[in-house]
Tab-separated table of C-alpha atoms in Angstrom:
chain	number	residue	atom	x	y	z
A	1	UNK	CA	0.000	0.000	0.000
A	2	UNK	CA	1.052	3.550	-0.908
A	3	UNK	CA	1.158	5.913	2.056
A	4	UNK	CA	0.061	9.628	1.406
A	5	UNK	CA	2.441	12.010	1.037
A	6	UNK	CA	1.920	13.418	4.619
A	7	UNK	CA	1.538	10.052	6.337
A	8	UNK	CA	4.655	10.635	8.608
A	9	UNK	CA	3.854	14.331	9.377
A	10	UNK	CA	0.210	13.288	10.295
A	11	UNK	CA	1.552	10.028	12.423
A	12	UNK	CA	4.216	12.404	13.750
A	13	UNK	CA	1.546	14.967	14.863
A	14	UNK	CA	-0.550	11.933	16.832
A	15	UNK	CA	2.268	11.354	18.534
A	16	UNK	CA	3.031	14.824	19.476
A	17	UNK	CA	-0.575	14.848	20.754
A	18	UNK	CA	-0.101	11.825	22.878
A	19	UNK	CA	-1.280	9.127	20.829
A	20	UNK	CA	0.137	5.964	20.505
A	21	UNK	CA	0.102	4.443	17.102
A	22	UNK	CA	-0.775	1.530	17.124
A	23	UNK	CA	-1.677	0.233	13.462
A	24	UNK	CA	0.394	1.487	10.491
A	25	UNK	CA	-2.047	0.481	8.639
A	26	UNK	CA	-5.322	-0.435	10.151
A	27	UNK	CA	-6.198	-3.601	8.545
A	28	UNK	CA	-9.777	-4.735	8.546
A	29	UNK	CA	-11.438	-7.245	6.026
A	30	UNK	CA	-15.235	-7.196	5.997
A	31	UNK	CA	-17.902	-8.657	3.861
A	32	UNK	CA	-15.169	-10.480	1.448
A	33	UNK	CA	-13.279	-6.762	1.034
A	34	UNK	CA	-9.780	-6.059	2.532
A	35	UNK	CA	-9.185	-2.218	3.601
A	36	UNK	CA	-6.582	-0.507	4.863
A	37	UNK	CA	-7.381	2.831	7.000
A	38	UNK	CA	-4.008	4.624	7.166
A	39	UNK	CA	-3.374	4.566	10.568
A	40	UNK	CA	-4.788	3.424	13.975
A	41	UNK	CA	-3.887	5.090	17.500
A	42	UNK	CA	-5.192	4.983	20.944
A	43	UNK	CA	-4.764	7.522	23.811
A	44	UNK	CA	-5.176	6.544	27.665
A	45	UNK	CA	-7.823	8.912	29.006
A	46	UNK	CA	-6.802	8.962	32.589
A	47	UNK	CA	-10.073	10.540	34.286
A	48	UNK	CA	-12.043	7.388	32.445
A	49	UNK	CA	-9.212	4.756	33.000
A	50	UNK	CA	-10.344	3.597	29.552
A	51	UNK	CA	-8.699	3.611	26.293
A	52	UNK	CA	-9.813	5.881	23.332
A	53	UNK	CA	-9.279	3.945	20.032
A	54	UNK	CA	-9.651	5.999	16.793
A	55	UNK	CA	-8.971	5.645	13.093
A	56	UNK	CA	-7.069	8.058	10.706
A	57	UNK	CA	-7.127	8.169	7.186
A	58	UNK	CA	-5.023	10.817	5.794
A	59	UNK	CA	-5.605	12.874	2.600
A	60	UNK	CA	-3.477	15.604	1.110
A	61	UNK	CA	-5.982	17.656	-1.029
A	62	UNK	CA	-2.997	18.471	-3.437
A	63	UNK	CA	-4.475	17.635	-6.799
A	64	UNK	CA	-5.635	20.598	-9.051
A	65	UNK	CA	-9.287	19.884	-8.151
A	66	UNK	CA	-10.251	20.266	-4.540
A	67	UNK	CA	-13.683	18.883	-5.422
A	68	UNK	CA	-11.736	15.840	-6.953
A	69	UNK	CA	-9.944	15.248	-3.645
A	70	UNK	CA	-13.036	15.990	-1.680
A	71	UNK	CA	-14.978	13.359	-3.635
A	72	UNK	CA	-12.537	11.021	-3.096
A	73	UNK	CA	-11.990	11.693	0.746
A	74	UNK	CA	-15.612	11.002	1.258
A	75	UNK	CA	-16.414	8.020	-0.548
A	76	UNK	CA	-13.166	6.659	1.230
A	77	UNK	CA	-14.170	7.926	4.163
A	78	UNK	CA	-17.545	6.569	4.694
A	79	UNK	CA	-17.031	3.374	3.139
A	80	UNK	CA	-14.079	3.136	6.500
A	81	UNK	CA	-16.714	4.159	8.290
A	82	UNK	CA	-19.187	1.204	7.737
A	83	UNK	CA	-16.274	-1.196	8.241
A	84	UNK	CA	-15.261	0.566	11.998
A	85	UNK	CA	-18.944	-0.717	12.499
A	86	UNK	CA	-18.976	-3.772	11.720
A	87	UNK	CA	-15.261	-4.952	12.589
A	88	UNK	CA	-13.774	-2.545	15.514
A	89	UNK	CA	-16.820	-0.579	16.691
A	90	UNK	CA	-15.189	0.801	19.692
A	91	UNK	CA	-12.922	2.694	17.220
A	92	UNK	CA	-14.030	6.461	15.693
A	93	UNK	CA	-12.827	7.417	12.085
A	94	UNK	CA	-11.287	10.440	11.767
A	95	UNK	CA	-10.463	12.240	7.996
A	96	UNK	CA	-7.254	13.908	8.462
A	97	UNK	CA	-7.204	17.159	6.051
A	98	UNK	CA	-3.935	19.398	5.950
A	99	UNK	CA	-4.862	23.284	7.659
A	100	UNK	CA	-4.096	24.751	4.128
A	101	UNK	CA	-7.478	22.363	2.305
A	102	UNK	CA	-9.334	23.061	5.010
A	103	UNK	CA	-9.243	26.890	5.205
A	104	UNK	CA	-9.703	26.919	1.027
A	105	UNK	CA	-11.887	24.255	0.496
A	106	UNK	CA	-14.062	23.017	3.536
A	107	UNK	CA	-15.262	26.635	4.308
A	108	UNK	CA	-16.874	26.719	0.869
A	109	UNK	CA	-20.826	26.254	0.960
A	110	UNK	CA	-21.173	22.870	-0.681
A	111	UNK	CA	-18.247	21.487	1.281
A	112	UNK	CA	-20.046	22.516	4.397
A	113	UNK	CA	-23.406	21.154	3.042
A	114	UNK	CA	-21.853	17.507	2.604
A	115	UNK	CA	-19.928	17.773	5.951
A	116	UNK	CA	-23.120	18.616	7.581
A	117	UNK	CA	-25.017	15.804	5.730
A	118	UNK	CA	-22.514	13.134	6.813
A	119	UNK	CA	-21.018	14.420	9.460
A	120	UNK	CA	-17.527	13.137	8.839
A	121	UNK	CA	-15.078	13.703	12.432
A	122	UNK	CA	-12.243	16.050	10.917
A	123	UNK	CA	-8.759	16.468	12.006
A	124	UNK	CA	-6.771	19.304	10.437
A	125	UNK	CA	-3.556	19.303	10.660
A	126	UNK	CA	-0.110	21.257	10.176
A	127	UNK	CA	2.461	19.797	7.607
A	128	UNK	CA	4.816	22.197	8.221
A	129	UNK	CA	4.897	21.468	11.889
A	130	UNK	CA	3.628	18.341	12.083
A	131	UNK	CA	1.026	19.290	14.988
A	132	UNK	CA	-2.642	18.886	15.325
A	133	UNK	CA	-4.291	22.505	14.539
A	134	UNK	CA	-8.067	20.908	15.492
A	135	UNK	CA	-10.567	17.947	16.009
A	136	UNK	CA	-13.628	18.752	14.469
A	137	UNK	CA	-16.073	16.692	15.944
């Protein structure tokens, strides 16, 4: 499998959060299909003594069509999303978006009109700096 071109800076920016990787890639196979979700982490939530699984698959919105890259993101995304269901339930899919697609792209209307139809959990990140900029839950 390929990785993205900002795998390591979005792996690197988990980590930096206090994740612990745990799945490079997540690997589930359900209803006859393999899939591989890009990465899979868990942080220890103290307070809850209980461990918070989540899936992240990483897109870098760098092709000359935003909507191409959008359209692509989504189906991707919710077809992980179905899997999580079915074989690791316990785990939440994230889309991981560099800050740069999401300031340019997401804010436009139709972007915001799918997000708010599927309500897809977003984490933008930095690729300069490799850090977490916000979860968008």
């Amino acid at each position: 499998m390929a990785k993205d071109l900002f795998h390591d800076a979005v792996r690197n920016a988990l980590i930096k959060d206090g994740w612990q990787i745990t799945e490079d890639p997540l690997f589930l196979k359900i209803g006859g299909v393999e899939l591989y979700i890009d990465l899979g982490a868990e942080k220890l939530i103290a307070a809850e003594r209980n461990n918070e699984k989540i899936a992240v698959e990483i897109k870098s919105f760098i092709n000359p069509s935003s909507l191409t890259d959008f359209h692509l993101a989504m189906g991707q995304f919710l077809n992980y999303r179905v899997a999580l269901k079915v074989g690791d339930p316990e785990r939440k899919l994230f889309l991981a978006v560099p800050d740069t697609a999401y300031r340019a792209f997401f804010q436009k209307e139709f972007a915001r009109m799918v997000i708010a139809e599927y309500q897809p959990e977003i984490l933008v990140y930095d690729i300069e700096n490799e850090v977490i900029v916000t979860w968008k839950i």
